[in-house]
């Protein structure tokens, strides 16, 4: 039976072999990602529930485990309403533009040293370029909805994302200075060893800046002025219903997981075990990667349960006057340490 | 037709279509979005030339930042489309002459005599571990370091000038001082008053 499959596979022309293999890889990433998004929403409601001394959803299925499925079904059944005088094509295009970049960036994430769909040279830049495209979905949604609230939300979001992207980019400059490569897989391999070889220690301020900017880029609280329920109803997606709304929702959560995965890759040693000794090395590398991602995701939820929303001017001040100067100073410091001090060889 | 050629023609067709739409479509927001599409297709063509750093930088800088700000401004303009299309016939002769001249000049300069295949043969493919980014960095920071630093200085002057032109301080505007806000203690804001309980009569 297996030989039959092998001969069938080898009988295929090479271009279709490549296509099928890539397609298989894409499905193997996207299906678990969608499940993770569904259960991240469940985890969010449960965790925030317990932080607020409530129980959270517990009715659908055993202990509420089927809640995300029920939510998805409900959203699928709802009608998609297009407001009058809205720009129809752009209105429908906006959720697609929002989720597209959030999924494409997963192509270059190294799950383990061999589990990576596209091991390209410039993968760090690729991720940065793709995440910077996500803002179009939000901006277009706000404009095409023909609604003042949505428009205000998208204006806020555009200004915020442009501001925090600079800090994010500078934080990554620090990483690639130390790593000497822009290939994400190589960056993780440079951090091999134990927990003290991870880049979080020499680049601790950059780690903080990157993660804070990541929270701001994904429009999560405390930076969620783009949707600010108490001021502009739901911001850019106020006119969206049903599946169109759900796609925005999916994109936001996929972006959260993406930012966590990138932070784990660049600062927390990706799939590396914290210690290179027996009980830690028994665990498969993929587990370490997912564990790090989960811890970072927990921080996202924790922030939401803890911090009140920033005011708009506070967001701008934090981005331009605090985070960007911190990255500039630390990049300079790293450069000086690398080339003018005796312990610079640790980084080179 | 190889797969690479197919990709080239696809991206080139999308690029030409988007570029045409930028100048013909009425709605300025849609024009800006078509410009985004044009940049994106151009980046695709650059990837085919193994210039992945330039391609990704094009997407990162122009699509991810410049065009977002562009869109930001264009969306807030309340453009009257009827007024815009007024006087089209008036300017058509002059515009037409300029366009024809530009096409002629471009065919003279960019024609196959100067940019033909015999002048620029297709570059040899590089090995899989060839890094365009590293190569570009080497060139920029060794051979072309002075022009590079000069360009940086010019940009810095431009930033300073732009900020100096737009920075206006009004005397009566109230600003918050975050450091003072953080230092506030309870005693500064709340006064607790002890009162004897009153009896309802």
Short mmCIF file of C-alpha atoms in Angstrom, two decimals:
data_model
loop_
_atom_site.label_atom_id
_atom_site.label_comp_id
_atom_site.label_asym_id
_atom_site.label_seq_id
_atom_site.Cartn_x
_atom_site.Cartn_y
_atom_site.Cartn_z
CA UNK A 1 0.00 0.00 0.00
CA UNK A 2 2.72 2.47 0.97
CA UNK A 3 4.82 1.56 -2.09
CA UNK A 4 1.76 2.35 -4.20
CA UNK A 5 1.58 5.81 -2.70
CA UNK A 6 5.31 6.34 -3.22
CA UNK A 7 5.07 5.37 -6.88
CA UNK A 8 2.01 7.62 -7.30
CA UNK A 9 3.93 10.53 -5.74
CA UNK A 10 6.96 9.98 -7.95
CA UNK A 11 4.75 9.73 -11.01
CA UNK A 12 3.60 13.31 -10.52
CA UNK A 13 5.42 16.07 -12.43
CA UNK A 14 7.89 18.04 -10.25
CA UNK A 15 5.93 21.32 -10.32
CA UNK A 16 2.85 19.62 -8.88
CA UNK A 17 4.98 17.93 -6.22
CA UNK A 18 6.18 21.37 -5.09
CA UNK A 19 2.67 22.77 -5.20
CA UNK A 20 1.21 19.87 -3.24
CA UNK A 21 3.96 20.01 -0.64
CA UNK A 22 3.50 23.76 -0.12
CA UNK A 23 -0.26 23.34 0.01
CA UNK A 24 0.13 20.63 2.63
CA UNK A 25 2.44 22.89 4.63
CA UNK A 26 -0.01 25.79 4.44
CA UNK A 27 -2.88 23.61 5.63
CA UNK A 28 -0.72 22.18 8.42
CA UNK A 29 -0.09 25.73 9.65
CA UNK A 30 -3.46 27.35 9.07
CA UNK A 31 -5.77 24.70 10.52
CA UNK A 32 -4.02 24.57 13.93
CA UNK A 33 -3.78 28.37 13.80
CA UNK A 34 -7.54 28.72 13.36
CA UNK A 35 -8.17 26.27 16.18
CA UNK A 36 -5.69 28.21 18.32
CA UNK A 37 -7.50 31.46 17.53
CA UNK A 38 -10.85 29.91 18.48
CA UNK A 39 -9.54 28.62 21.79
CA UNK A 40 -7.59 31.82 22.44
CA UNK A 41 -10.91 33.66 22.53
CA UNK A 42 -12.17 31.03 24.96
CA UNK A 43 -9.03 31.29 27.08
CA UNK A 44 -9.37 35.06 27.08
CA UNK A 45 -12.91 34.96 28.41
CA UNK A 46 -12.04 32.33 31.00
CA UNK A 47 -8.82 33.98 32.21
CA UNK A 48 -10.30 37.46 32.41
CA UNK A 49 -13.29 35.89 34.13
CA UNK A 50 -11.15 34.34 36.83
CA UNK A 51 -9.16 37.57 37.22
CA UNK A 52 -12.44 39.35 37.87
CA UNK A 53 -13.62 36.59 40.23
CA UNK A 54 -16.21 35.25 37.79
CA UNK A 55 -16.37 31.84 36.16
CA UNK A 56 -16.65 32.83 32.53
CA UNK A 57 -18.45 30.79 29.85
CA UNK A 58 -19.31 27.34 31.21
CA UNK A 59 -22.60 26.34 29.59
CA UNK A 60 -21.83 25.06 26.07
CA UNK A 61 -20.29 21.62 26.24
CA UNK A 62 -18.29 20.27 29.18
CA UNK A 63 -16.96 23.26 31.19
CA UNK A 64 -17.76 25.52 28.26
CA UNK A 65 -15.25 23.88 25.90
CA UNK A 66 -17.58 24.15 22.90
CA UNK A 67 -18.22 27.88 23.37
CA UNK A 68 -15.92 29.02 20.50
CA UNK A 69 -17.65 26.58 18.11
CA UNK A 70 -21.02 27.95 19.10
CA UNK A 71 -19.75 31.51 18.60
CA UNK A 72 -18.41 30.70 15.16
CA UNK A 73 -21.70 29.04 14.14
CA UNK A 74 -23.65 32.04 15.35
CA UNK A 75 -21.48 34.44 13.36
CA UNK A 76 -21.79 32.25 10.25
CA UNK A 77 -25.59 32.39 10.44
CA UNK A 78 -25.78 36.19 10.71
CA UNK A 79 -26.50 38.41 7.76
CA UNK A 80 -23.75 40.67 6.43
CA UNK A 81 -25.29 44.12 6.20
CA UNK A 82 -23.70 46.68 3.91
CA UNK A 83 -24.62 50.22 4.98
CA UNK A 84 -26.21 52.64 2.52
CA UNK A 85 -23.76 54.72 0.50
CA UNK A 86 -20.94 52.51 1.71
CA UNK A 87 -18.32 51.66 -0.85
CA UNK A 88 -19.35 48.08 -1.56
CA UNK A 89 -16.14 46.64 -2.98
CA UNK A 90 -13.85 48.23 -0.43
CA UNK A 91 -16.26 47.32 2.36
CA UNK A 92 -15.94 43.65 1.45
CA UNK A 93 -12.24 43.93 0.64
CA UNK A 94 -11.27 45.41 4.02
CA UNK A 95 -11.61 42.22 6.13
CA UNK A 96 -9.68 40.30 3.46
CA UNK A 97 -6.86 42.87 3.55
CA UNK A 98 -6.89 42.59 7.31
CA UNK A 99 -6.53 38.82 7.58
CA UNK A 100 -4.30 38.27 4.53
CA UNK A 101 -1.07 39.73 5.98
CA UNK A 102 -1.83 38.18 9.38
CA UNK A 103 -1.77 34.72 7.77
CA UNK A 104 0.95 35.27 5.14
CA UNK A 105 3.55 36.17 7.78
CA UNK A 106 3.24 32.65 9.23
CA UNK A 107 4.98 31.27 6.14
CA UNK A 108 8.42 32.20 7.49
CA UNK A 109 7.99 31.48 11.21
CA UNK A 110 10.38 28.70 12.27
CA UNK A 111 8.47 26.33 14.55
CA UNK A 112 11.51 24.11 14.99
CA UNK A 113 14.83 23.97 13.16
CA UNK A 114 13.20 21.93 10.38
CA UNK A 115 9.53 22.90 10.63
CA UNK A 116 9.45 26.08 8.60
CA UNK A 117 7.39 26.50 5.44
CA UNK A 118 9.64 28.97 3.62
CA UNK A 119 13.17 29.32 4.99
CA UNK A 120 13.99 32.50 3.08
CA UNK A 121 17.00 34.74 3.63
CA UNK A 122 15.22 37.96 4.47
CA UNK A 123 12.48 36.45 6.61
CA UNK A 124 12.72 39.07 9.38
CA UNK A 125 12.18 41.88 6.86
CA UNK A 126 9.39 39.87 5.23
CA UNK A 127 7.54 39.58 8.53
CA UNK A 128 8.01 43.29 9.22
CA UNK A 129 6.69 44.21 5.75
CA UNK A 130 3.69 41.91 6.07
CA UNK A 131 2.68 43.08 9.53
CA UNK A 132 2.92 46.68 8.34
CA UNK A 133 0.30 45.92 5.67
CA UNK A 134 -2.35 44.92 8.19
CA UNK A 135 -3.28 48.55 8.82
CA UNK A 136 -4.88 48.83 5.37
CA UNK A 137 -7.71 46.56 6.35
CA UNK A 138 -8.56 48.80 9.30
CA UNK A 139 -8.15 52.09 7.43
CA UNK A 140 -10.21 50.95 4.45
CA UNK A 141 -12.89 49.47 6.70
CA UNK A 142 -13.27 52.81 8.45
CA UNK A 143 -13.44 54.77 5.24
CA UNK A 144 -15.68 52.42 3.27
CA UNK A 145 -18.27 52.06 6.05
CA UNK A 146 -19.54 55.59 5.56
CA UNK A 147 -19.81 56.06 9.30
CA UNK A 148 -18.27 58.74 11.50
CA UNK A 149 -17.41 56.33 14.30
CA UNK A 150 -15.72 53.89 11.99
CA UNK A 151 -13.81 56.70 10.34
CA UNK A 152 -12.57 58.07 13.67
CA UNK A 153 -11.45 54.58 14.63
CA UNK A 154 -9.47 54.09 11.45
CA UNK A 155 -7.82 57.53 11.75
CA UNK A 156 -6.67 56.71 15.24
CA UNK A 157 -5.43 53.33 14.15
CA UNK A 158 -3.43 54.68 11.22
CA UNK A 159 -1.61 57.23 13.36
CA UNK A 160 -0.97 54.70 16.11
CA UNK A 161 0.37 51.97 13.87
CA UNK A 162 2.70 54.28 11.97
CA UNK A 163 4.09 55.56 15.29
CA UNK A 164 4.67 52.16 16.86
CA UNK A 165 6.03 50.56 13.75
CA UNK A 166 9.12 52.76 13.97
CA UNK A 167 9.82 51.63 17.53
CA UNK A 168 9.20 48.03 16.47
CA UNK A 169 11.59 48.31 13.53
CA UNK A 170 14.31 49.84 15.69
CA UNK A 171 13.91 47.08 18.28
CA UNK A 172 14.48 44.56 15.50
CA UNK A 173 17.56 46.47 14.33
CA UNK A 174 19.06 45.63 17.73
CA UNK A 175 18.26 41.94 17.23
CA UNK A 176 19.84 41.78 13.80
CA UNK A 177 22.92 43.66 14.99
CA UNK A 178 23.53 41.03 17.64
CA UNK A 179 22.52 38.08 15.48
CA UNK A 180 24.25 39.27 12.31
CA UNK A 181 21.54 37.74 10.15
CA UNK A 182 17.96 38.48 9.09
CA UNK A 183 16.94 34.86 8.73
CA UNK A 184 14.60 33.98 11.61
CA UNK A 185 15.84 30.38 11.78
CA UNK A 186 19.46 31.56 11.99
CA UNK A 187 18.49 34.07 14.68
CA UNK A 188 17.18 31.23 16.84
CA UNK A 189 20.23 29.07 16.11
CA UNK A 190 22.49 31.92 17.33
CA UNK A 191 20.69 31.74 20.66
CA UNK A 192 21.40 28.05 21.18
CA UNK A 193 22.81 26.96 24.51
CA UNK A 194 20.86 27.61 27.66
CA UNK A 195 18.54 30.31 28.88
CA UNK A 196 21.41 32.77 29.35
CA UNK A 197 22.19 32.76 25.63
CA UNK A 198 18.77 34.10 24.72
CA UNK A 199 18.67 37.62 23.39
CA UNK A 200 16.26 38.79 26.07
CA UNK A 201 19.20 39.45 28.43
CA UNK A 202 21.47 41.69 26.34
CA UNK A 203 18.47 43.28 24.65
CA UNK A 204 16.08 43.52 27.57
CA UNK A 205 14.89 47.13 26.87
CA UNK A 206 14.39 46.23 23.21
CA UNK A 207 12.38 43.18 24.25
CA UNK A 208 10.09 45.40 26.31
CA UNK A 209 9.79 47.95 23.49
CA UNK A 210 9.08 45.23 20.94
CA UNK A 211 6.39 43.58 23.02
CA UNK A 212 4.71 46.87 23.94
CA UNK A 213 4.76 47.93 20.29
CA UNK A 214 3.38 44.51 19.39
CA UNK A 215 0.46 45.03 21.74
CA UNK A 216 -0.10 48.45 20.18
CA UNK A 217 0.17 47.10 16.62
CA UNK A 218 -2.48 44.48 17.24
CA UNK A 219 -4.83 47.13 18.68
CA UNK A 220 -5.15 45.25 21.93
CA UNK A 221 -5.92 46.93 25.19
CA UNK A 222 -4.51 49.15 26.67
CA UNK A 223 -3.89 50.47 23.13
CA UNK A 224 -7.32 49.68 21.70
CA UNK A 225 -8.37 53.26 20.93
CA UNK A 226 -9.18 52.12 17.39
CA UNK A 227 -12.22 50.33 18.76
CA UNK A 228 -12.63 52.14 22.10
CA UNK A 229 -16.13 50.95 23.00
CA UNK A 230 -16.83 53.73 25.44
CA UNK A 231 -16.00 56.52 22.98
CA UNK A 232 -16.64 55.39 19.41
CA UNK A 233 -18.87 52.30 19.87
CA UNK A 234 -16.64 49.72 18.18
CA UNK A 235 -14.42 51.87 16.02
CA UNK A 236 -13.49 50.68 12.57
CA UNK A 237 -15.69 47.57 12.58
CA UNK A 238 -18.85 49.18 13.94
CA UNK A 239 -20.76 48.60 10.67
CA UNK A 240 -19.61 45.03 10.19
CA UNK A 241 -21.74 42.04 11.08
CA UNK A 242 -21.67 38.28 10.73
CA UNK A 243 -18.72 36.65 9.02
CA UNK A 244 -17.20 39.97 7.87
CA UNK A 245 -16.88 40.98 11.52
CA UNK A 246 -15.60 37.53 12.42
CA UNK A 247 -12.79 37.88 9.89
CA UNK A 248 -11.59 41.07 11.60
CA UNK A 249 -11.76 39.21 14.88
CA UNK A 250 -9.76 36.30 13.47
CA UNK A 251 -7.15 38.70 12.10
CA UNK A 252 -6.72 40.40 15.47
CA UNK A 253 -6.19 37.13 17.29
CA UNK A 254 -3.97 35.67 14.56
CA UNK A 255 -1.86 38.82 14.85
CA UNK A 256 -1.64 38.38 18.61
CA UNK A 257 -0.33 34.85 18.17
CA UNK A 258 2.03 36.07 15.45
CA UNK A 259 3.52 38.80 17.62
CA UNK A 260 3.97 36.29 20.46
CA UNK A 261 5.63 33.82 18.11
CA UNK A 262 7.98 36.51 16.80
CA UNK A 263 8.87 37.67 20.29
CA UNK A 264 9.58 34.07 21.29
CA UNK A 265 11.69 33.59 18.15
CA UNK A 266 13.77 36.72 18.47
CA UNK A 267 14.17 37.18 22.20
CA UNK A 268 13.30 33.89 23.93
CA UNK A 269 15.28 31.42 21.86
CA UNK A 270 12.43 30.04 19.72
CA UNK A 271 12.29 26.26 20.01
CA UNK A 272 15.37 26.00 22.25
CA UNK A 273 15.03 24.31 25.63
CA UNK A 274 15.91 26.57 28.57
CA UNK A 275 18.64 24.20 29.79
CA UNK A 276 20.66 21.77 27.75
CA UNK A 277 20.43 18.92 30.28
CA UNK A 278 18.49 15.70 30.53
CA UNK A 279 14.89 16.38 31.61
CA UNK A 280 14.61 19.48 29.43
CA UNK A 281 16.00 17.90 26.28
CA UNK A 282 13.49 15.01 26.45
CA UNK A 283 10.71 17.42 25.61
CA UNK A 284 10.29 17.97 21.83
CA UNK A 285 11.44 21.43 20.60
CA UNK A 286 8.00 22.29 19.23
CA UNK A 287 6.63 22.09 22.76
CA UNK A 288 9.11 24.71 24.00
CA UNK A 289 8.16 27.03 21.16
CA UNK A 290 4.44 26.67 21.84
CA UNK A 291 4.99 27.06 25.59
CA UNK A 292 6.83 30.35 25.09
CA UNK A 293 4.12 31.57 22.74
CA UNK A 294 1.44 30.63 25.27
CA UNK A 295 3.18 32.51 28.09
CA UNK A 296 3.40 35.64 25.94
CA UNK A 297 -0.25 35.27 24.94
CA UNK A 298 -1.15 35.08 28.60
CA UNK A 299 0.51 38.49 29.00
CA UNK A 300 -1.77 39.88 26.28
CA UNK A 301 -4.81 38.69 28.21
CA UNK A 302 -3.37 39.82 31.52
CA UNK A 303 -2.82 43.35 30.14
CA UNK A 304 -6.41 43.46 29.02
CA UNK A 305 -7.67 42.50 32.46
CA UNK A 306 -5.35 44.92 34.26
CA UNK A 307 -4.74 48.20 32.46
CA UNK A 308 -7.24 50.94 31.64
CA UNK A 309 -7.22 52.23 28.08
CA UNK A 310 -4.60 54.85 27.18
CA UNK A 311 -5.78 58.25 26.10
CA UNK A 312 -4.86 59.12 22.51
CA UNK A 313 -2.24 61.73 23.44
CA UNK A 314 -0.72 59.35 25.97
CA UNK A 315 -0.32 56.72 23.25
CA UNK A 316 1.46 59.19 20.99
CA UNK A 317 3.70 60.35 23.81
CA UNK A 318 4.67 56.80 24.78
CA UNK A 319 5.41 55.85 21.19
CA UNK A 320 7.39 58.87 20.04
CA UNK A 321 8.93 60.21 23.22
CA UNK A 322 9.63 57.08 25.26
CA UNK A 323 9.91 53.93 23.14
CA UNK A 324 11.80 55.36 20.14
CA UNK A 325 14.48 57.15 22.25
CA UNK A 326 14.94 53.98 24.35
CA UNK A 327 15.59 51.90 21.22
CA UNK A 328 17.98 54.50 19.77
CA UNK A 329 20.02 54.67 22.97
CA UNK A 330 20.17 50.89 23.32
CA UNK A 331 21.18 50.35 19.67
CA UNK A 332 24.04 52.81 20.11
CA UNK A 333 25.07 51.14 23.36
CA UNK A 334 25.04 47.68 21.75
CA UNK A 335 27.16 48.99 18.89
CA UNK A 336 29.71 50.49 21.27
CA UNK A 337 29.84 47.33 23.37
CA UNK A 338 30.23 45.13 20.28
CA UNK A 339 33.14 46.99 18.75
CA UNK A 340 34.95 48.94 21.47
CA UNK A 341 34.91 46.73 24.56
CA UNK A 342 36.76 43.50 25.28
CA UNK A 343 33.57 41.46 25.78
CA UNK A 344 32.16 42.41 22.37
CA UNK A 345 33.07 38.98 20.92
CA UNK A 346 30.10 37.50 22.81
CA UNK A 347 27.85 39.27 20.34
CA UNK A 348 29.82 38.83 17.15
CA UNK B 1 6.78 30.02 -21.22
CA UNK B 2 8.54 29.14 -18.00
CA UNK B 3 6.94 29.71 -14.62
CA UNK B 4 9.24 32.67 -13.96
CA UNK B 5 8.16 34.33 -17.19
CA UNK B 6 4.53 33.74 -16.35
CA UNK B 7 5.03 35.42 -12.98
CA UNK B 8 6.83 38.32 -14.65
CA UNK B 9 4.06 38.95 -17.16
CA UNK B 10 1.41 38.61 -14.48
CA UNK B 11 3.03 41.16 -12.18
CA UNK B 12 3.85 43.46 -15.10
CA UNK B 13 0.23 43.38 -16.29
CA UNK B 14 -1.08 44.13 -12.79
CA UNK B 15 1.48 46.91 -12.42
CA UNK B 16 0.48 48.57 -15.71
CA UNK B 17 -3.22 48.20 -14.94
CA UNK B 18 -2.82 49.67 -11.44
CA UNK B 19 -0.65 52.53 -12.70
CA UNK B 20 -3.24 53.40 -15.33
CA UNK B 21 -6.01 53.29 -12.77
CA UNK B 22 -4.08 55.65 -10.46
CA UNK B 23 -4.30 58.46 -13.00
CA UNK B 24 -7.71 57.69 -14.51
CA UNK B 25 -9.92 56.81 -11.54
CA UNK B 26 -11.97 59.68 -10.12
CA UNK B 27 -11.96 58.88 -6.42
CA UNK B 28 -8.64 59.94 -4.83
CA UNK B 29 -8.84 57.27 -2.12
CA UNK B 30 -9.18 54.56 -4.75
CA UNK B 31 -6.32 56.15 -6.69
CA UNK B 32 -4.13 55.90 -3.59
CA UNK B 33 -5.12 52.26 -3.15
CA UNK B 34 -4.24 51.50 -6.76
CA UNK B 35 -0.86 53.14 -6.15
CA UNK B 36 -0.41 50.68 -3.29
CA UNK B 37 -1.18 47.84 -5.69
CA UNK B 38 1.33 49.27 -8.17
CA UNK B 39 4.06 49.38 -5.51
CA UNK B 40 3.25 45.84 -4.51
CA UNK B 41 3.50 44.52 -8.07
CA UNK B 42 6.76 46.39 -8.57
CA UNK B 43 8.09 44.70 -5.43
CA UNK B 44 7.09 41.35 -6.94
CA UNK B 45 9.11 42.16 -10.07
CA UNK B 46 12.13 43.08 -7.96
CA UNK B 47 11.97 39.76 -6.17
CA UNK B 48 12.24 38.11 -9.58
CA UNK B 49 15.50 40.04 -10.08
CA UNK B 50 16.85 38.52 -6.81
CA UNK B 51 16.74 41.97 -5.19
CA UNK B 52 14.71 40.80 -2.22
CA UNK B 53 15.99 43.50 0.12
CA UNK B 54 14.89 46.31 -2.18
CA UNK B 55 11.55 44.59 -2.81
CA UNK B 56 10.76 44.15 0.85
CA UNK B 57 12.01 47.65 1.67
CA UNK B 58 9.67 48.99 -1.01
CA UNK B 59 6.72 47.25 0.63
CA UNK B 60 7.86 48.16 4.14
CA UNK B 61 8.57 51.85 3.51
CA UNK B 62 6.21 52.86 0.73
CA UNK B 63 3.27 50.51 1.27
CA UNK B 64 3.57 50.19 5.03
CA UNK B 65 4.30 53.78 6.01
CA UNK B 66 4.25 56.41 3.24
CA UNK B 67 1.03 55.30 1.62
CA UNK B 68 -0.71 54.93 4.98
CA UNK B 69 0.01 58.59 5.68
CA UNK B 70 -1.01 59.47 2.13
CA UNK B 71 -4.29 57.65 2.57
CA UNK B 72 -4.71 59.31 5.95
CA UNK B 73 -4.57 62.74 4.32
CA UNK B 74 -6.57 61.88 1.21
CA UNK B 75 -9.36 60.29 3.22
CA UNK B 76 -9.84 63.43 5.26
CA UNK B 77 -10.05 65.70 2.22
CA UNK B 78 -13.57 66.46 1.10
CA UNK B 79 -12.82 66.51 -2.60
CA UNK B 80 -15.51 67.80 -4.91
CA UNK B 81 -15.27 65.45 -7.90
CA UNK B 82 -17.31 67.71 -10.20
CA UNK B 83 -14.99 70.64 -9.62
CA UNK B 84 -11.99 68.42 -10.29
CA UNK B 85 -13.14 67.39 -13.74
CA UNK B 86 -13.91 70.98 -14.79
CA UNK B 87 -11.70 72.47 -17.47
CA UNK B 88 -10.59 69.06 -18.73
CA UNK B 89 -10.88 70.16 -22.39
CA UNK B 90 -9.08 73.41 -21.67
CA UNK B 91 -5.94 71.72 -20.42
CA UNK B 92 -6.10 68.78 -22.81
CA UNK B 93 -3.91 70.25 -25.62
CA UNK B 94 -1.09 71.31 -23.30
CA UNK B 95 -1.27 68.09 -21.32
CA UNK B 96 -1.34 66.08 -24.52
CA UNK B 97 1.76 67.80 -25.89
CA UNK B 98 3.62 67.19 -22.62
CA UNK B 99 2.56 63.55 -22.59
CA UNK B 100 3.63 62.95 -26.20
CA UNK B 101 6.98 64.63 -25.56
CA UNK B 102 7.57 62.52 -22.48
CA UNK B 103 6.75 59.32 -24.34
CA UNK B 104 9.15 60.33 -27.14
CA UNK B 105 11.95 61.13 -24.71
CA UNK B 106 11.46 57.91 -22.83
CA UNK B 107 11.54 55.82 -25.99
CA UNK B 108 14.77 57.54 -27.03
CA UNK B 109 16.45 56.95 -23.68
CA UNK B 110 14.90 53.70 -22.50
CA UNK B 111 14.72 52.09 -25.93
CA UNK B 112 16.35 48.80 -26.78
CA UNK B 113 19.44 50.66 -28.06
CA UNK B 114 20.49 51.53 -24.50
CA UNK B 115 18.59 49.00 -22.42
CA UNK B 116 18.37 46.11 -24.84
CA UNK B 117 19.15 42.52 -23.95
CA UNK B 118 22.59 42.71 -25.58
CA UNK B 119 23.50 45.66 -23.33
CA UNK B 120 22.09 44.12 -20.17
CA UNK B 121 22.22 40.36 -20.37
CA UNK B 122 20.15 38.51 -17.79
CA UNK B 123 22.20 38.24 -14.58
CA UNK B 124 23.46 34.80 -13.73
CA UNK B 125 21.44 33.11 -10.99
CA UNK B 126 23.03 33.06 -7.56
CA UNK B 127 23.36 30.21 -5.13
CA UNK B 128 20.60 29.70 -2.57
CA UNK B 129 22.71 31.13 0.27
CA UNK B 130 23.49 34.36 -1.63
CA UNK B 131 22.22 37.26 0.43
CA UNK B 132 21.29 40.36 -1.51
CA UNK B 133 20.92 42.24 1.76
CA UNK B 134 24.49 41.54 2.87
CA UNK B 135 25.83 42.48 -0.56
CA UNK B 136 23.90 45.76 -0.55
CA UNK B 137 25.08 46.59 2.97
CA UNK B 138 28.70 45.90 1.98
CA UNK B 139 28.44 48.26 -0.98
CA UNK B 140 26.61 50.97 0.95
CA UNK B 141 28.92 51.06 3.94
CA UNK B 142 32.25 50.63 2.18
CA UNK B 143 32.28 51.90 -1.40
CA UNK B 144 29.44 54.38 -1.16
CA UNK B 145 29.78 55.41 2.46
CA UNK B 146 30.22 59.14 1.77
CA UNK B 147 27.20 59.53 -0.55
CA UNK B 148 25.23 57.47 1.94
CA UNK B 149 26.17 59.69 4.89
CA UNK B 150 25.50 62.80 2.79
CA UNK B 151 22.02 61.53 1.92
CA UNK B 152 21.39 60.87 5.61
CA UNK B 153 22.49 64.41 6.45
CA UNK B 154 20.23 65.90 3.79
CA UNK B 155 17.30 63.92 5.19
CA UNK B 156 18.13 65.10 8.70
CA UNK B 157 18.10 68.72 7.54
CA UNK B 158 14.77 68.08 5.83
CA UNK B 159 13.33 66.67 9.05
CA UNK B 160 14.55 69.64 11.08
CA UNK B 161 13.17 72.05 8.50
CA UNK B 162 9.78 70.34 8.37
CA UNK B 163 9.49 70.36 12.15
CA UNK B 164 10.62 73.98 12.39
CA UNK B 165 8.04 75.01 9.79
CA UNK B 166 5.11 73.24 11.43
CA UNK B 167 5.94 73.69 15.10
CA UNK B 168 3.80 76.46 16.50
CA UNK B 169 3.38 77.03 20.18
CA UNK B 170 0.33 78.88 21.25
CA UNK B 171 0.73 80.74 24.50
CA UNK B 172 -2.58 79.70 25.96
CA UNK B 173 -2.54 75.99 25.15
CA UNK B 174 -2.59 73.85 28.26
CA UNK B 175 -0.28 70.88 28.33
CA UNK B 176 -0.20 68.05 30.78
CA UNK B 177 3.06 67.26 32.47
CA UNK B 178 3.18 63.48 32.86
CA UNK B 179 5.95 63.59 35.46
CA UNK B 180 3.85 65.88 37.65
CA UNK B 181 0.83 63.64 37.09
CA UNK B 182 2.75 60.61 38.28
CA UNK B 183 4.00 62.38 41.39
CA UNK B 184 0.56 63.28 42.65
CA UNK B 185 -0.17 61.91 46.14
CA UNK B 186 -3.52 61.30 47.68
CA UNK B 187 -3.15 64.27 50.02
CA UNK B 188 -2.95 66.67 47.05
CA UNK B 189 -6.35 65.69 45.73
CA UNK B 190 -8.53 64.32 48.51
CA UNK B 191 -9.42 65.92 51.81
CA UNK B 192 -11.18 63.66 54.26
CA UNK B 193 -13.61 65.49 56.47
CA UNK B 194 -14.88 63.96 59.68
CA UNK B 195 -18.52 64.74 60.39
CA UNK B 196 -20.72 63.74 63.25
CA UNK B 197 -23.61 61.51 62.27
CA UNK B 198 -26.90 63.35 61.92
CA UNK B 199 -30.14 62.10 63.29
CA UNK B 200 -33.28 62.17 61.20
CA UNK B 201 -35.86 64.35 62.80
#
